[in-house]
RNA sequence: GCCGGUGUGGUGGAAUUGGCAGACACAGCAGACUCAAAAUCUGCCGCCGUCAAAAGCGUGCCGGUUCAAGUCCGGCCACCGGCACCA
C-alpha cells in the first residue's frame, strides 16, 4: 500500500490549485457573501508560529463557509511600510523597498506552502504606489472634513526610532516597537480628530456582540468617558475665573482649595505683581524637569505651592486657596481641579501635607464619620449630604444631579462629558511611509496636493544613516515644489503617516483592489464588507482595532460606504508558547514553521495547532503533540485506503436497513460527528473539539479493520469524513478524495449534512442514583416512557439492595438520563 | 484601586441548557506482530483502597441553593491582561 508522503501530495495540489485559480472570487449579489479575514502581517521576512496559527484558523473559517454555500472573500496582503525596512537600510545599506519586497516574496512562498485558500489576485501591499495613493487621498478626505489638523503640542518622542508616537503607541512610558523610554517634545504635528467620534466609538461597542468582552473593555477603558460638571470659580481681586471639572459635584460644598496643573496658562497672570512669583516658577521648573513616567508614578509624592491668591467657591462663597501642583494633568478636563479633601484620596493627602482645611459633606448611612477620627477620605458613592446648605440631607445620587442643575441655573457651570481618549498623532519623521500630501506655501499656507497629483511619491535620492531624523527633509527633489494654488516656490511636508493609517482601511481595499478611480467602489465594499470574521492577536485590541473603527465611521459619514462597524465578529487568538514563554529569538525557543512543514507537511502543522488548544487560549508547543497529529493523519490515510474497494463500490444511495448492528452504530456515530463538527466550527469556533470528534470517528472506523464493511456505508463515511476534514487538512483530503474515486475537488463539495433520526440510538444507558450518587447503570429501550423507565430502574437489584429498610422520600426521573432515588 | 479573563489528572484539554467529571490527545505501562528494533494494531491509565470489587475522596479555597453543582448564588485566594494622579 502507498505510504502517506505529505511532501509529495502537498506540492502537487498546491500547484494544481494555483494553476486552476480555484480560490478566485468575484462579487455576486445573487449569492450570500462571507468575508473571512486574518490580520495582514508585517513583512519581517519569515512566518512564525503565530502567523501559522492565525492563518490556519482563518483558512478553516473560509473553507467551511465556502463549502456551506457562501461566496467567500479570503484575501491576504502586507502591512509593508514601517521602521524595520528603514533600519535594514541603515544597517545593511539595502533600499527599504528592496528589503521589503524580497521579504514579501519569501513570506508569500511560505504562506503558499501552508495551502491557504487566498485569492492572491486581491493581494494588497500598503507600500505600493497604487495603495498609498489612496491612503493619501483618504488623508485629504479627512482634512476636508475638518478631521485632520496640525498643531503644536507636547508629543511623545522616541529617540531610538527618531520619530513621534501616538498615545496608543506608548506602553508604560515606553515605545511599543523598540521598548525604549519615551520623552516629551514640543512639536508641530498632524493629528486626526478621533475624539469627535469618541461617543460613537464607545456606544457602538455595545453592538459588537461577536467581540470578546475583554477587547471591548480595553477600548472602553481607553476611551474613558466620564460625566460631570464643569464650573467656574471667580478669582478674588482679579477679573479672572478658573474653570474646574468634576465627576463629584455632590461634594462641591467641601472645596477647600483649587489645584492647578503646572502648565496651566492662568499661572502667568497669577504671578503678576506676586511676591511669590519666583518661588512658583522654581516649583514649575522642578516639576517639568521630571519625566512623564516619574511624574505620573504612584510613588511620586503630591507636591504643590500656594500662589497666595484665593478663588471663591460659587456654591457657598467660601474663600479657597489656589495651588500649583505636580499631580494635576494639564491636558485632561480643564487642567484645574477642585480640592475636596474629605471626598478624594489625593486631595486628602495633599490637604494633610500642607495643613489645608477639610470640610465633611457626606455621611454614610450605616455609620457616622467624624473628621478627627478619619485617616483617609470617604470616597464611597453612598450617603447623605451634610454642610451643603439647601442640599443638606439629600441622597448623594440625587444631590449630584440637583447640584449640576443648580450650577446651570445660576449660570456658573454646565454638564460636561470628558474623555481620556486624545486625538491621534499621525506624523512620523521617517522615510518608509506614505508622505503626508500637503504643501506649505509662503503665501497660501498649508495646501493639499491636488487629487490628480497623487500619489506624492517617495523619492529615491535619500541616504540612510544612523540617527538621521526625517530623511525626506534631506531630499532636495522631494522638498522643493510649487504651490498648487499660486505657483510660488513652496516646500512639502516631510513627515510620513503613521503606518496604522495604512492598516486602518486595507480590509476595504481587498473588496476592490485594482480600482484606479477610487479607494474602492461603493457597491463592492457594501457587498463584501463588513468583515464577517476577523482573526488576529490581542495586541491590536486598542491600536489597530480602534483606528479601523474610527476610519469606517468617517468613511460612512463621507458616503463611501453604508455600515457602521468594520468587523462584525472578532476572534483574538492566543499566543504560541514554548517552555512557558512566548516564542522569541532572544529566548531561543523558536520553532520554525518551515522546518515543521518540511518534516511533517502543512496538514500536520495545521492540524496540531488547531487541535492543541482552543483558538483564543495560549498554545503550548509540543513536538510530541505534532507527532500525534501526524500519526492521526497516517491513520486516516491507511484506513481510507484499506476500505478503498468498498468505498469505490458504494453509492450515495444505499439500503440502510441492510446494515448489521455494528454498522448501524457506525452510521449513527458518523451522523453524530457531522452534527458536532458542524456545530463546533460554525457557531463555537471550537476547532479542538471538532478535531477530537473526527478522531473518535476514525477510531470507530478502525473497529471494522478486521471485518467486512458495507460498501454503501463505507462510501458514505469516507465521503463525509473527508469533507469534514477538508478545511483543517486540505491536501491529504484532496488526495484521498481523488484516490477513492470521488468526483471533482473535495474543496468544491458541499458541507455534509446529517440526518437527525440517524443520530438516535435504539437503546440508551440510564443511570441509577441514590441520593445523587451514581450506583448503577442499565441499558434500556430508547422508546420506553418515563414511567416504564423509572420502573425498570427501580427494579434493579442494586436499587432494591440500597433502599432496603430505608424510607424513599422522593424519586426524580429525568427521561433518557437518570433516576435518582432519595432515601432516608 | 477599578475593569475583564482564567483556575479541572503526570501534561494539553473535554463536559454546549444544573443531570454519569476527566471525551480526544500527549506521556507512561502492558500485549500482538517481528530473529530483533522501528513502524503499526489492541488494551490499561484521577487519588485512595482492593487478589478483584465495594466503599471513600476529587474540578483554586470557604459557605449556600438543589434530589443533583466544574456549571447557579454569596464571600475569598492565586495567576494573566487592560486602565490608572483622568479629578
Short mmCIF file of N, CA and C in Angstrom, two decimals, chain A residues 604-714:
data_model
loop_
_atom_site.label_atom_id
_atom_site.label_comp_id
_atom_site.label_asym_id
_atom_site.label_seq_id
_atom_site.Cartn_x
_atom_site.Cartn_y
_atom_site.Cartn_z
N UNK A 604 -0.19 18.49 8.84
CA UNK A 604 0.14 18.15 10.22
C UNK A 604 0.31 19.41 11.06
N UNK A 605 1.03 20.39 10.52
CA UNK A 605 1.25 21.63 11.26
C UNK A 605 -0.08 22.30 11.58
N UNK A 606 -0.94 22.36 10.58
CA UNK A 606 -2.25 23.00 10.78
C UNK A 606 -3.08 22.22 11.79
N UNK A 607 -3.10 20.90 11.62
CA UNK A 607 -3.92 20.07 12.50
C UNK A 607 -3.47 20.18 13.94
N UNK A 608 -2.17 20.11 14.16
CA UNK A 608 -1.68 20.18 15.53
C UNK A 608 -2.07 21.51 16.18
N UNK A 609 -1.83 22.58 15.44
CA UNK A 609 -2.01 23.91 16.02
C UNK A 609 -3.49 24.20 16.30
N UNK A 610 -4.37 23.56 15.54
CA UNK A 610 -5.80 23.76 15.76
C UNK A 610 -6.33 22.83 16.85
N UNK A 611 -5.63 21.72 17.04
CA UNK A 611 -6.10 20.71 17.99
C UNK A 611 -5.60 20.96 19.41
N UNK A 612 -4.41 21.54 19.52
CA UNK A 612 -3.71 21.57 20.81
C UNK A 612 -4.36 22.47 21.85
N UNK A 613 -5.14 23.44 21.44
CA UNK A 613 -5.77 24.35 22.40
C UNK A 613 -6.94 25.06 21.75
N UNK A 614 -7.90 25.52 22.55
CA UNK A 614 -8.95 26.35 21.97
C UNK A 614 -8.32 27.60 21.35
N UNK A 615 -8.91 28.10 20.27
CA UNK A 615 -8.26 29.16 19.49
C UNK A 615 -7.93 30.42 20.28
N UNK A 616 -8.74 30.73 21.29
CA UNK A 616 -8.50 32.01 21.98
C UNK A 616 -7.56 31.87 23.18
N UNK A 617 -7.07 30.65 23.41
CA UNK A 617 -6.17 30.47 24.54
C UNK A 617 -4.74 30.28 24.08
N UNK A 618 -3.79 30.56 24.97
CA UNK A 618 -2.39 30.34 24.62
C UNK A 618 -2.16 28.86 24.36
N UNK A 619 -1.24 28.60 23.44
CA UNK A 619 -0.99 27.23 22.99
C UNK A 619 0.45 26.85 23.30
N UNK A 620 0.60 25.80 24.08
CA UNK A 620 1.95 25.33 24.42
C UNK A 620 2.43 24.42 23.30
N UNK A 621 3.52 24.79 22.67
CA UNK A 621 4.06 23.98 21.59
C UNK A 621 4.58 22.66 22.13
N UNK A 622 4.27 21.56 21.43
CA UNK A 622 4.73 20.26 21.88
C UNK A 622 5.15 19.44 20.67
N UNK A 623 6.43 19.12 20.60
CA UNK A 623 6.92 18.32 19.48
C UNK A 623 6.22 16.97 19.44
N UNK A 624 5.92 16.43 20.63
CA UNK A 624 5.22 15.15 20.68
C UNK A 624 3.78 15.28 20.20
N UNK A 625 3.21 16.45 20.51
CA UNK A 625 1.86 16.71 20.03
C UNK A 625 1.82 16.74 18.51
N UNK A 626 2.86 17.29 17.90
CA UNK A 626 2.94 17.33 16.44
C UNK A 626 3.01 15.90 15.89
N UNK A 627 3.82 15.08 16.56
CA UNK A 627 3.90 13.68 16.17
C UNK A 627 2.52 13.02 16.20
N UNK A 628 1.76 13.36 17.25
CA UNK A 628 0.43 12.79 17.41
C UNK A 628 -0.48 13.18 16.25
N UNK A 629 -0.39 14.44 15.85
CA UNK A 629 -1.21 14.91 14.72
C UNK A 629 -0.81 14.17 13.44
N UNK A 630 0.48 13.98 13.28
CA UNK A 630 0.99 13.29 12.10
C UNK A 630 0.52 11.83 12.10
N UNK A 631 0.57 11.21 13.27
CA UNK A 631 0.10 9.83 13.40
C UNK A 631 -1.37 9.71 13.02
N UNK A 632 -2.16 10.69 13.46
CA UNK A 632 -3.59 10.64 13.15
C UNK A 632 -3.81 10.69 11.64
N UNK A 633 -3.08 11.56 10.95
CA UNK A 633 -3.26 11.64 9.50
C UNK A 633 -2.84 10.32 8.84
N UNK A 634 -1.80 9.70 9.39
CA UNK A 634 -1.40 8.38 8.88
C UNK A 634 -2.50 7.36 9.07
N UNK A 635 -3.17 7.42 10.21
CA UNK A 635 -4.28 6.51 10.49
C UNK A 635 -5.43 6.72 9.50
N UNK A 636 -5.72 7.99 9.23
CA UNK A 636 -6.79 8.29 8.27
C UNK A 636 -6.40 7.72 6.90
N UNK A 637 -5.18 7.98 6.52
CA UNK A 637 -4.67 7.54 5.22
C UNK A 637 -4.82 6.02 5.06
N UNK A 638 -4.36 5.29 6.08
CA UNK A 638 -4.37 3.83 5.99
C UNK A 638 -5.78 3.25 6.01
N UNK A 639 -6.63 3.77 6.88
CA UNK A 639 -7.96 3.17 6.97
C UNK A 639 -8.79 3.49 5.72
N UNK A 640 -8.56 4.67 5.15
CA UNK A 640 -9.28 5.02 3.93
C UNK A 640 -8.85 4.10 2.79
N UNK A 641 -7.54 3.91 2.64
CA UNK A 641 -7.06 3.06 1.56
C UNK A 641 -7.41 1.60 1.83
N UNK A 642 -7.48 1.21 3.10
CA UNK A 642 -7.87 -0.13 3.49
C UNK A 642 -9.27 -0.46 2.93
N UNK A 643 -10.15 0.53 3.00
CA UNK A 643 -11.52 0.32 2.54
C UNK A 643 -11.75 0.85 1.13
N UNK A 644 -10.66 1.10 0.41
CA UNK A 644 -10.78 1.75 -0.92
C UNK A 644 -11.76 1.03 -1.83
N UNK A 645 -11.67 -0.30 -1.87
CA UNK A 645 -12.54 -1.04 -2.79
C UNK A 645 -14.01 -0.86 -2.43
N UNK A 646 -14.30 -0.98 -1.15
CA UNK A 646 -15.69 -0.81 -0.71
C UNK A 646 -16.18 0.60 -0.97
N UNK A 647 -15.31 1.57 -0.67
CA UNK A 647 -15.69 2.98 -0.85
C UNK A 647 -16.02 3.24 -2.32
N UNK A 648 -15.17 2.72 -3.21
CA UNK A 648 -15.39 2.93 -4.64
C UNK A 648 -16.64 2.20 -5.12
N UNK A 649 -16.88 1.03 -4.54
CA UNK A 649 -18.03 0.24 -4.97
C UNK A 649 -19.35 0.83 -4.48
N UNK A 650 -19.30 1.54 -3.37
CA UNK A 650 -20.53 2.05 -2.77
C UNK A 650 -21.14 3.21 -3.53
N UNK A 651 -22.41 3.43 -3.29
CA UNK A 651 -23.15 4.52 -3.94
C UNK A 651 -23.66 5.47 -2.87
N UNK A 652 -23.98 6.70 -3.31
CA UNK A 652 -24.56 7.65 -2.36
C UNK A 652 -25.86 7.09 -1.78
N UNK A 653 -26.61 6.41 -2.67
CA UNK A 653 -27.91 5.89 -2.28
C UNK A 653 -27.75 4.41 -1.98
N UNK A 654 -28.04 4.00 -0.77
CA UNK A 654 -27.94 2.57 -0.46
C UNK A 654 -28.94 2.20 0.61
N UNK A 655 -29.11 0.90 0.78
CA UNK A 655 -30.13 0.41 1.69
C UNK A 655 -29.61 0.38 3.12
N UNK A 656 -29.99 1.37 3.89
CA UNK A 656 -29.52 1.49 5.26
C UNK A 656 -30.04 0.33 6.11
N UNK A 657 -31.19 -0.20 5.73
CA UNK A 657 -31.80 -1.28 6.53
C UNK A 657 -30.97 -2.56 6.48
N UNK A 658 -30.15 -2.67 5.43
CA UNK A 658 -29.34 -3.88 5.29
C UNK A 658 -28.13 -3.91 6.24
N UNK A 659 -27.87 -2.80 6.93
CA UNK A 659 -26.71 -2.75 7.82
C UNK A 659 -26.92 -3.63 9.04
N UNK A 660 -25.83 -4.25 9.49
CA UNK A 660 -25.95 -5.02 10.73
C UNK A 660 -25.80 -4.09 11.93
N UNK A 661 -25.83 -4.65 13.11
CA UNK A 661 -25.87 -3.85 14.34
C UNK A 661 -24.65 -2.91 14.48
N UNK A 662 -23.45 -3.48 14.25
CA UNK A 662 -22.24 -2.67 14.37
C UNK A 662 -22.20 -1.56 13.32
N UNK A 663 -22.65 -1.93 12.12
CA UNK A 663 -22.64 -0.94 11.04
C UNK A 663 -23.63 0.19 11.32
N UNK A 664 -24.78 -0.20 11.86
CA UNK A 664 -25.78 0.83 12.22
C UNK A 664 -25.18 1.79 13.25
N UNK A 665 -24.43 1.22 14.20
CA UNK A 665 -23.81 2.07 15.22
C UNK A 665 -22.76 2.99 14.59
N UNK A 666 -22.00 2.48 13.64
CA UNK A 666 -21.01 3.32 12.96
C UNK A 666 -21.70 4.46 12.23
N UNK A 667 -22.80 4.14 11.57
CA UNK A 667 -23.53 5.18 10.83
C UNK A 667 -24.07 6.23 11.81
N UNK A 668 -24.52 5.75 12.96
CA UNK A 668 -25.02 6.69 13.96
C UNK A 668 -23.89 7.62 14.42
N UNK A 669 -22.73 7.03 14.69
CA UNK A 669 -21.58 7.86 15.10
C UNK A 669 -21.20 8.85 14.01
N UNK A 670 -21.31 8.43 12.77
CA UNK A 670 -21.00 9.32 11.65
C UNK A 670 -21.91 10.55 11.67
N UNK A 671 -23.20 10.30 11.84
CA UNK A 671 -24.13 11.43 11.81
C UNK A 671 -24.01 12.31 13.04
N UNK A 672 -23.68 11.69 14.17
CA UNK A 672 -23.40 12.49 15.37
C UNK A 672 -22.18 13.38 15.11
N UNK A 673 -21.17 12.79 14.45
CA UNK A 673 -19.94 13.54 14.18
C UNK A 673 -20.21 14.72 13.25
N UNK A 674 -21.02 14.49 12.22
CA UNK A 674 -21.32 15.59 11.30
C UNK A 674 -21.99 16.73 12.07
N UNK A 675 -22.93 16.35 12.91
CA UNK A 675 -23.66 17.35 13.69
C UNK A 675 -22.71 18.13 14.60
N UNK A 676 -21.86 17.40 15.29
CA UNK A 676 -20.97 18.01 16.27
C UNK A 676 -19.91 18.89 15.60
N UNK A 677 -19.30 18.39 14.55
CA UNK A 677 -18.25 19.16 13.87
C UNK A 677 -18.86 20.44 13.28
N UNK A 678 -20.02 20.32 12.67
CA UNK A 678 -20.68 21.48 12.08
C UNK A 678 -20.93 22.54 13.14
N UNK A 679 -21.49 22.09 14.24
CA UNK A 679 -21.79 22.99 15.34
C UNK A 679 -20.52 23.65 15.89
N UNK A 680 -19.49 22.85 16.11
CA UNK A 680 -18.24 23.36 16.66
C UNK A 680 -17.57 24.38 15.75
N UNK A 681 -17.61 24.13 14.45
CA UNK A 681 -16.92 25.01 13.51
C UNK A 681 -17.74 26.27 13.25
N UNK A 682 -19.02 26.08 13.08
CA UNK A 682 -19.87 27.20 12.66
C UNK A 682 -20.13 28.20 13.77
N UNK A 683 -20.55 27.71 14.92
CA UNK A 683 -21.02 28.62 15.95
C UNK A 683 -20.05 28.84 17.09
N UNK A 684 -19.20 27.86 17.32
CA UNK A 684 -18.42 27.92 18.56
C UNK A 684 -16.93 28.15 18.38
N UNK A 685 -16.44 28.00 17.17
CA UNK A 685 -15.00 28.14 16.91
C UNK A 685 -14.20 27.23 17.83
N UNK A 686 -14.77 26.05 18.10
CA UNK A 686 -14.09 25.07 18.93
C UNK A 686 -13.47 24.04 18.00
N UNK A 687 -12.37 24.43 17.37
CA UNK A 687 -11.74 23.54 16.40
C UNK A 687 -11.10 22.35 17.08
N UNK A 688 -10.64 22.54 18.33
CA UNK A 688 -10.01 21.42 19.04
C UNK A 688 -11.00 20.28 19.27
N UNK A 689 -12.24 20.60 19.64
CA UNK A 689 -13.20 19.53 19.88
C UNK A 689 -13.75 18.99 18.56
N UNK A 690 -13.80 19.83 17.54
CA UNK A 690 -14.20 19.33 16.22
C UNK A 690 -13.22 18.25 15.79
N UNK A 691 -11.94 18.51 15.97
CA UNK A 691 -10.92 17.54 15.56
C UNK A 691 -10.99 16.28 16.43
N UNK A 692 -11.25 16.45 17.72
CA UNK A 692 -11.35 15.25 18.57
C UNK A 692 -12.53 14.39 18.14
N UNK A 693 -13.59 15.01 17.67
CA UNK A 693 -14.73 14.25 17.16
C UNK A 693 -14.33 13.46 15.91
N UNK A 694 -13.54 14.08 15.06
CA UNK A 694 -13.07 13.39 13.86
C UNK A 694 -12.18 12.20 14.25
N UNK A 695 -11.38 12.39 15.29
CA UNK A 695 -10.52 11.30 15.75
C UNK A 695 -11.36 10.14 16.28
N UNK A 696 -12.43 10.47 16.99
CA UNK A 696 -13.30 9.41 17.50
C UNK A 696 -13.93 8.63 16.35
N UNK A 697 -14.33 9.36 15.33
CA UNK A 697 -14.95 8.69 14.19
C UNK A 697 -13.96 7.74 13.51
N UNK A 698 -12.73 8.19 13.40
CA UNK A 698 -11.71 7.33 12.79
C UNK A 698 -11.46 6.12 13.68
N UNK A 699 -11.45 6.34 15.00
CA UNK A 699 -11.31 5.21 15.92
C UNK A 699 -12.44 4.21 15.72
N UNK A 700 -13.66 4.71 15.53
CA UNK A 700 -14.81 3.83 15.29
C UNK A 700 -14.62 3.02 14.02
N UNK A 701 -14.05 3.66 13.02
CA UNK A 701 -13.84 3.00 11.74
C UNK A 701 -12.82 1.86 11.87
N UNK A 702 -11.85 2.06 12.74
CA UNK A 702 -10.82 1.03 12.94
C UNK A 702 -11.39 -0.26 13.53
N UNK A 703 -12.56 -0.17 14.16
CA UNK A 703 -13.18 -1.37 14.71
C UNK A 703 -13.58 -2.34 13.59
N UNK A 704 -13.60 -1.82 12.36
CA UNK A 704 -14.01 -2.63 11.21
C UNK A 704 -12.82 -3.15 10.41
N UNK A 705 -11.62 -2.90 10.86
CA UNK A 705 -10.48 -3.22 10.00
C UNK A 705 -10.30 -4.72 9.80
N UNK A 706 -10.85 -5.54 10.72
CA UNK A 706 -10.70 -6.99 10.54
C UNK A 706 -11.99 -7.66 10.12
N UNK A 707 -12.92 -6.88 9.57
CA UNK A 707 -14.17 -7.48 9.10
C UNK A 707 -14.68 -6.71 7.89
N UNK A 708 -15.72 -7.24 7.32
CA UNK A 708 -16.34 -6.61 6.15
C UNK A 708 -17.04 -5.31 6.56
N UNK A 709 -17.08 -4.36 5.63
CA UNK A 709 -17.86 -3.15 5.87
C UNK A 709 -18.75 -2.92 4.67
N UNK A 710 -20.00 -2.71 4.92
CA UNK A 710 -20.99 -2.46 3.87
C UNK A 710 -20.50 -1.35 2.94
N UNK A 711 -20.53 -1.59 1.63
CA UNK A 711 -19.96 -0.66 0.66
C UNK A 711 -20.65 0.70 0.70
N UNK A 712 -21.97 0.67 0.82
CA UNK A 712 -22.71 1.93 0.88
C UNK A 712 -22.28 2.76 2.08
N UNK A 713 -22.14 2.09 3.22
CA UNK A 713 -21.74 2.80 4.44
C UNK A 713 -20.29 3.27 4.34
N UNK A 714 -19.43 2.44 3.76
CA UNK A 714 -18.02 2.83 3.58
C UNK A 714 -17.94 4.09 2.72
#
